[in-house]
CSV table of C-alpha atoms in Angstrom, one decimal:
chain,number,residue,atom,x,y,z
A,1,MET,CA,24.1,-6.1,50.9
A,2,HIS,CA,20.7,-6.6,52.6
A,3,LEU,CA,19.2,-3.9,50.3
A,4,PHE,CA,20.6,-5.7,47.2
A,5,VAL,CA,19.1,-9.0,48.4
A,6,LEU,CA,15.7,-7.3,49.1
A,7,LEU,CA,15.7,-5.8,45.6
A,8,LEU,CA,16.3,-9.2,44.0
A,9,SER,CA,13.6,-10.7,46.0
A,10,VAL,CA,11.1,-8.0,44.9
A,11,LEU,CA,12.0,-8.4,41.2
A,12,PHE,CA,12.5,-12.1,40.9
A,13,SER,CA,10.4,-13.8,43.5
A,14,PRO,CA,7.9,-16.2,41.7
A,15,SER,CA,4.3,-15.2,42.0
A,16,ALA,CA,1.6,-17.7,42.8
A,17,LEU,CA,-0.3,-16.3,39.8
A,18,ALA,CA,-0.2,-17.9,36.4
A,19,PHE,CA,0.0,-15.9,33.2
A,20,GLU,CA,-3.2,-14.1,32.2
A,21,ALA,CA,-4.6,-15.3,28.9
A,22,SER,CA,-4.0,-11.9,27.3
A,23,GLU,CA,-0.3,-11.7,28.1
A,24,MET,CA,1.2,-13.4,25.0
A,25,GLN,CA,1.2,-11.0,22.1
A,26,GLU,CA,-0.7,-13.4,19.7
A,27,SER,CA,-3.6,-13.9,22.1
A,28,ALA,CA,-7.1,-12.9,21.2
A,29,HIS,CA,-8.0,-12.1,24.8
A,30,THR,CA,-8.2,-8.5,26.1
A,31,VAL,CA,-6.5,-7.1,29.2
A,32,GLY,CA,-9.6,-5.9,31.0
A,33,LYS,CA,-11.0,-2.4,31.6
A,34,GLY,CA,-8.5,-0.1,33.2
A,35,ASN,CA,-5.6,-2.6,33.0
A,36,LEU,CA,-2.3,-1.7,31.4
A,37,GLN,CA,0.2,-4.1,29.8
A,38,LEU,CA,3.3,-2.1,29.2
A,39,HIS,CA,6.0,-3.3,26.8
A,40,PRO,CA,8.8,-0.7,26.4
A,41,GLY,CA,10.4,-2.7,23.6
A,42,LEU,CA,9.2,-3.8,20.1
A,43,PHE,CA,6.0,-5.6,21.3
A,44,GLN,CA,2.6,-3.8,21.6
A,45,SER,CA,1.5,-2.2,24.9
A,46,SER,CA,-2.2,-2.6,25.7
A,47,TYR,CA,-4.7,-0.5,27.7
A,48,GLY,CA,-8.2,-1.8,28.5
A,49,LEU,CA,-10.8,0.7,27.4
A,50,THR,CA,-13.5,-1.8,28.3
A,51,ASP,CA,-13.5,-5.4,29.3
A,52,LYS,CA,-13.8,-6.3,25.6
A,53,MET,CA,-11.8,-3.5,23.9
A,54,ASP,CA,-8.1,-2.6,24.1
A,55,LEU,CA,-6.1,0.3,22.7
A,56,ARG,CA,-2.7,-1.0,21.6
A,57,THR,CA,0.5,0.6,20.3
A,58,HIS,CA,4.2,-0.1,19.8
A,59,VAL,CA,5.7,2.4,22.1
A,60,ALA,CA,9.3,2.3,20.7
A,61,ALA,CA,8.0,2.4,17.1
A,62,GLN,CA,6.2,5.7,17.8
A,63,TYR,CA,9.6,7.3,17.1
A,64,PHE,CA,9.3,6.3,13.4
A,65,GLY,CA,5.6,7.0,13.0
A,66,PHE,CA,2.2,7.0,14.6
A,67,ASN,CA,0.8,3.5,15.1
A,68,ALA,CA,-2.4,2.4,16.9
A,69,GLN,CA,-4.6,-0.7,17.0
A,70,LEU,CA,-7.9,-1.5,18.6
A,71,LYS,CA,-8.6,-5.1,19.8
A,72,TYR,CA,-12.3,-5.9,20.2
A,73,ALA,CA,-13.2,-9.3,21.6
A,74,VAL,CA,-16.3,-10.4,19.7
A,75,MET,CA,-16.4,-13.5,21.9
A,76,GLN,CA,-14.4,-14.1,25.0
A,77,SER,CA,-14.4,-16.7,27.9
A,78,GLU,CA,-11.8,-18.1,30.2
A,79,THR,CA,-10.9,-20.8,27.7
A,80,SER,CA,-11.3,-19.1,24.2
A,81,ALA,CA,-11.6,-15.8,22.5
A,82,PHE,CA,-12.1,-14.3,19.0
A,83,SER,CA,-11.1,-10.7,18.3
A,84,LEU,CA,-11.1,-8.2,15.5
A,85,GLU,CA,-8.3,-5.6,15.4
A,86,PRO,CA,-8.3,-2.6,13.0
A,87,THR,CA,-4.8,-1.1,12.8
A,88,VAL,CA,-3.2,2.0,11.3
A,89,TYR,CA,0.4,3.3,10.9
A,90,SER,CA,1.6,6.6,9.4
A,91,GLU,CA,5.2,7.9,9.0
A,92,TRP,CA,5.8,11.2,10.9
A,93,PRO,CA,6.0,14.3,8.6
A,94,TRP,CA,9.4,15.2,10.1
A,95,ALA,CA,10.9,12.2,8.4
A,96,PRO,CA,10.6,13.5,4.9
A,97,LEU,CA,12.6,10.7,3.2
A,98,GLY,CA,9.9,8.2,4.2
A,99,PHE,CA,6.8,10.5,4.5
A,100,PRO,CA,4.0,9.9,3.6
A,101,SER,CA,4.3,6.1,4.0
A,102,TYR,CA,1.2,4.6,5.7
A,103,SER,CA,-0.5,1.3,6.4
A,104,ALA,CA,-4.2,0.5,7.2
A,105,GLY,CA,-6.1,-2.8,7.7
A,106,ALA,CA,-7.3,-5.3,10.2
A,107,ARG,CA,-6.4,-8.6,11.8
A,108,ALA,CA,-8.6,-11.4,13.3
A,109,ARG,CA,-7.3,-13.6,16.1
A,110,TYR,CA,-8.6,-16.8,17.7
A,111,SER,CA,-7.3,-18.4,20.9
A,112,THR,CA,-8.4,-21.6,22.5
A,113,GLU,CA,-7.1,-24.1,25.0
A,114,MET,CA,-5.7,-27.2,23.3
A,115,GLY,CA,-4.1,-30.1,25.0
A,116,LYS,CA,-2.0,-28.8,27.9
A,117,GLY,CA,-1.5,-25.4,26.4
A,118,ARG,CA,-3.2,-22.6,24.3
A,119,LEU,CA,-3.4,-22.3,20.5
A,120,ASN,CA,-3.3,-18.7,19.1
A,121,LEU,CA,-4.1,-18.1,15.4
A,122,GLY,CA,-4.1,-14.8,13.5
A,123,VAL,CA,-4.6,-13.6,10.0
A,124,GLY,CA,-4.7,-10.0,8.6
A,125,ALA,CA,-5.1,-7.9,5.5
A,126,ILE,CA,-3.1,-4.8,5.4
A,127,TYR,CA,-2.8,-2.2,2.6
A,128,ASP,CA,0.5,-0.4,2.5
A,129,VAL,CA,1.9,2.6,0.8
A,130,GLN,CA,5.7,2.5,1.5
A,131,LYS,CA,7.9,5.3,0.2
A,132,VAL,CA,11.6,4.4,-0.1
A,133,THR,CA,14.2,7.1,-0.7
A,134,PHE,CA,17.8,6.4,-1.8
A,135,ARG,CA,20.1,9.0,-3.2
A,136,ILE,CA,23.7,9.9,-3.5
A,137,ILE,CA,24.8,13.2,-1.9
A,138,GLN,CA,27.9,14.9,-3.4
A,139,GLY,CA,30.0,16.8,-1.0
A,140,ASP,CA,32.3,19.8,-1.6
A,141,PHE,CA,35.7,19.3,-3.4
A,142,GLU,CA,38.7,19.0,-1.0
A,143,ALA,CA,42.2,19.0,-2.4
A,144,ASP,CA,43.4,16.2,-0.2
A,145,ARG,CA,40.3,14.0,-0.6
A,146,GLY,CA,38.6,14.9,-3.8
A,147,ILE,CA,34.8,14.8,-4.0
A,148,GLU,CA,33.1,12.7,-1.3
A,149,LEU,CA,29.9,10.8,-2.3
A,150,THR,CA,27.7,9.5,0.5
A,151,ALA,CA,24.4,7.6,0.4
A,152,GLU,CA,21.3,9.0,2.1
A,153,TYR,CA,18.2,6.7,2.5
A,154,SER,CA,15.0,6.4,4.5
A,155,ALA,CA,14.6,3.9,7.3
A,156,SER,CA,11.8,2.4,5.4
A,157,ILE,CA,14.3,0.8,3.0
A,158,PHE,CA,15.0,-1.8,5.7
A,159,HIS,CA,11.4,-2.7,6.2
A,160,SER,CA,9.9,-2.8,2.7
A,161,PRO,CA,12.1,-5.5,1.2
A,162,ARG,CA,11.1,-7.9,4.0
A,163,VAL,CA,7.4,-7.4,3.7
A,164,TRP,CA,6.3,-6.4,0.2
A,165,ALA,CA,6.2,-8.5,-3.0
A,166,HIS,CA,5.0,-5.8,-5.3
A,167,GLU,CA,6.8,-3.9,-8.1
A,168,ALA,CA,7.5,-0.4,-7.1
A,169,GLU,CA,6.5,2.9,-8.8
A,170,HIS,CA,9.5,5.0,-9.6
A,171,PRO,CA,8.3,8.7,-9.8
A,172,ASP,CA,11.8,10.2,-9.8
A,173,ASP,CA,15.4,9.1,-9.7
A,174,ASP,CA,15.5,9.0,-5.9
A,175,THR,CA,12.1,7.5,-4.9
A,176,TRP,CA,10.4,4.1,-5.1
A,177,ILE,CA,6.9,3.6,-3.8
A,178,PHE,CA,5.6,0.1,-2.9
A,179,LYS,CA,1.8,-0.3,-2.9
A,180,GLY,CA,-0.2,-3.4,-2.2
A,181,VAL,CA,-1.9,-5.8,0.2
A,182,ARG,CA,0.0,-8.2,2.5
A,183,VAL,CA,-1.6,-11.0,4.5
A,184,PRO,CA,0.3,-11.7,7.7
A,185,VAL,CA,-0.4,-15.1,9.3
A,186,ILE,CA,0.5,-16.1,12.8
A,187,ILE,CA,0.4,-19.5,14.5
A,188,GLY,CA,1.4,-19.7,18.1
A,189,TYR,CA,1.3,-22.3,20.9
A,190,GLU,CA,1.8,-21.6,24.6
A,191,ILE,CA,3.1,-24.5,26.7
A,192,PRO,CA,3.0,-23.8,30.5
A,193,THR,CA,5.7,-25.6,32.4
A,194,ASN,CA,4.5,-24.5,35.9
A,195,ASP,CA,2.5,-21.7,37.4
A,196,THR,CA,5.2,-19.1,36.7
A,197,SER,CA,6.8,-20.1,33.4
A,198,THR,CA,5.5,-20.7,29.8
A,199,TRP,CA,7.1,-21.6,26.5
A,200,ASN,CA,5.7,-19.7,23.6
A,201,LEU,CA,6.3,-21.0,20.1
A,202,VAL,CA,5.3,-18.6,17.3
A,203,LEU,CA,5.5,-18.7,13.5
A,204,ARG,CA,4.9,-15.5,11.6
A,205,ALA,CA,4.7,-15.5,7.8
A,206,HIS,CA,3.4,-13.6,4.7
A,207,PRO,CA,2.1,-16.2,2.3
A,208,LEU,CA,0.7,-13.7,-0.2
A,209,ASN,CA,4.2,-12.5,-0.8
A,210,ILE,CA,5.2,-16.0,-1.8
A,211,VAL,CA,2.2,-16.3,-4.2
A,212,ASN,CA,3.3,-13.0,-5.7
A,213,GLU,CA,6.8,-14.4,-6.2
A,214,GLY,CA,8.3,-11.9,-3.8
A,215,SER,CA,10.0,-12.0,-0.5
A,216,TRP,CA,9.1,-15.1,1.5
A,217,TYR,CA,9.8,-13.4,4.8
A,218,THR,CA,9.2,-15.8,7.7
A,219,GLU,CA,10.0,-15.7,11.4
A,220,PHE,CA,10.1,-18.4,14.0
A,221,ASN,CA,10.2,-17.1,17.6
A,222,PRO,CA,10.5,-19.6,20.5
A,223,SER,CA,10.7,-18.0,23.9
A,224,TRP,CA,10.6,-18.9,27.6
A,225,ASN,CA,8.4,-16.5,29.5
A,226,HIS,CA,8.6,-16.1,33.3
A,227,ILE,CA,6.6,-14.3,36.0
A,228,ALA,CA,9.2,-12.5,38.1
A,229,ASN,CA,6.6,-11.1,40.6
A,230,GLU,CA,3.0,-10.0,40.6
A,231,LYS,CA,3.6,-7.2,38.0
A,232,PHE,CA,6.9,-7.9,36.2
A,233,ARG,CA,7.5,-10.5,33.5
A,234,TYR,CA,10.3,-11.2,31.1
A,235,ALA,CA,11.0,-13.5,28.1
A,236,LEU,CA,14.2,-15.0,26.7
A,237,GLY,CA,14.5,-16.8,23.4
A,238,LEU,CA,15.5,-16.6,19.7
A,239,ASN,CA,14.3,-15.0,16.5
A,240,VAL,CA,15.0,-17.2,13.5
A,241,VAL,CA,14.4,-15.1,10.4
A,242,VAL,CA,14.3,-15.9,6.7
A,243,PRO,CA,15.8,-14.2,4.7
A,244,GLY,CA,19.0,-13.5,6.6
A,245,ASN,CA,22.0,-11.5,5.4
A,246,PRO,CA,22.2,-9.7,3.0
A,247,LEU,CA,18.8,-8.1,3.2
A,248,PRO,CA,17.0,-8.6,-0.1
A,249,ILE,CA,15.6,-5.7,-2.1
A,250,ALA,CA,12.1,-6.3,-3.4
A,251,ASP,CA,12.5,-4.1,-6.6
A,252,ASP,CA,15.2,-5.0,-9.1
A,253,GLU,CA,15.8,-1.4,-10.2
A,254,LEU,CA,16.2,-0.2,-6.6
A,255,SER,CA,18.5,-3.2,-5.9
A,256,ASP,CA,20.8,-2.3,-8.8
A,257,HIS,CA,20.8,1.3,-7.8
A,258,ILE,CA,22.0,0.4,-4.3
A,259,ALA,CA,24.6,-2.0,-5.6
A,260,ASP,CA,26.1,0.8,-7.7
A,261,ALA,CA,26.6,3.0,-4.7
A,262,GLU,CA,30.1,3.1,-3.1
A,263,GLY,CA,31.8,4.3,0.1
A,264,ASP,CA,31.8,3.6,3.8
A,265,ASP,CA,28.3,5.0,4.2
A,266,HIS,CA,26.8,2.5,1.8
A,267,MET,CA,23.8,0.8,3.5
A,268,ARG,CA,25.2,-2.6,2.9
A,269,ALA,CA,28.6,-1.8,4.4
A,270,TRP,CA,27.6,-3.0,7.8
A,271,MET,CA,26.0,-6.1,6.4
A,272,ASP,CA,29.3,-7.1,4.8
A,273,LYS,CA,30.8,-7.3,8.3
A,274,PHE,CA,28.5,-10.3,9.2
A,275,PRO,CA,28.4,-13.8,7.6
A,276,GLN,CA,26.3,-14.2,4.5
A,277,THR,CA,23.6,-16.6,5.4
A,278,PRO,CA,20.0,-17.3,4.2
A,279,VAL,CA,18.8,-17.7,7.8
A,280,ALA,CA,19.6,-15.2,10.5
A,281,VAL,CA,19.4,-16.0,14.2
A,282,PHE,CA,19.0,-13.2,16.8
A,283,PRO,CA,18.6,-13.3,20.6
A,284,HIS,CA,15.1,-12.5,21.8
A,285,VAL,CA,14.8,-10.5,25.1
A,286,ALA,CA,11.6,-8.9,26.2
A,287,PHE,CA,10.1,-7.6,29.5
A,288,TRP,CA,6.8,-6.1,30.5
A,289,TRP,CA,4.6,-5.0,33.3
A,290,ARG,CA,1.0,-5.8,34.2
A,291,LEU,CA,-0.4,-2.7,35.9
C-alpha cells in the first residue's frame, strides 16, 4: 500500500514549473539543445539538435512510413518565436498497396504572448502523391459457400479522402493516385489556469481544399494539459472532426467502385455500425515526457 501511494506521488505530484513554451504541438519555440520531448502517440516527438533547431517525428506513424521534420527558429525569445519547418513523408516499400506515396513541403509557425495566454499560428504548403489501392480478391470455390469475394485496400484510403481535393489519376482498375498541393492552417490559443495546468484550443483546417470544391476537412481540438511532475505531462480533451461518418471519398469513380463492393470485409462495414453524422466527436488523450 505504501509503495502504491509513493508511485502515485511520483507520477502525479504537481511541479512548481510551468509549461515550457515549446510543449504545445503548435508552438514555434524549440525544445533546446540536447532536450527530448517524447510523445509515444500521434503527436510529434522533438529532439533539440541546437538551441534553435529541432528534429521531429511521429513515432507511432513510423509504422506506416518514414516521416521527419526540422524546426528552425528564425527568431526566438521568451515571449515570441517564428520558425520554418521543412517536412517529408514516404510510404515504406514493404507496404506495396500504398507505395510509393510521399509528401514534401514546409510549414511556418509564429507564437506570441497575447492577453493572459499564448497565440500559435501556422500555415504550410505540402505537395502530396498519394497512391490508393482498392481491389476485390476472389477466393477458391467451396461447395458449401460458393466463391468468396473480399476487398483488399491500402491504409492510405482512409487518409486521402480527408485531405485532398484533387481528381485522381486512374492508371489501372485497382489504383488511384491523388496529386496536388494542400495548405494546412492552424490557429491555437493556450490559456494557463495555474502553474501546472493549461487549456489549449486548436483549430486545424485545409482551406485550399474548400476552394478546390473538395473535402472541407476541419478539426477542433480543445484539451486540458497538466504537469504531473517534473518530466511527465498528460492531456485530456476532445477531437471534433468534420466530416464525420461515413468517411467521404474524394474521387467519384473510386467512391462508386467502393460502393459496389459487398461482403463483411467491405471497408465501410465497420462504419455502418456507428451513427451516420456530419460531425464526429472523439476523446483526446495524450501524454509525453520532457527529458
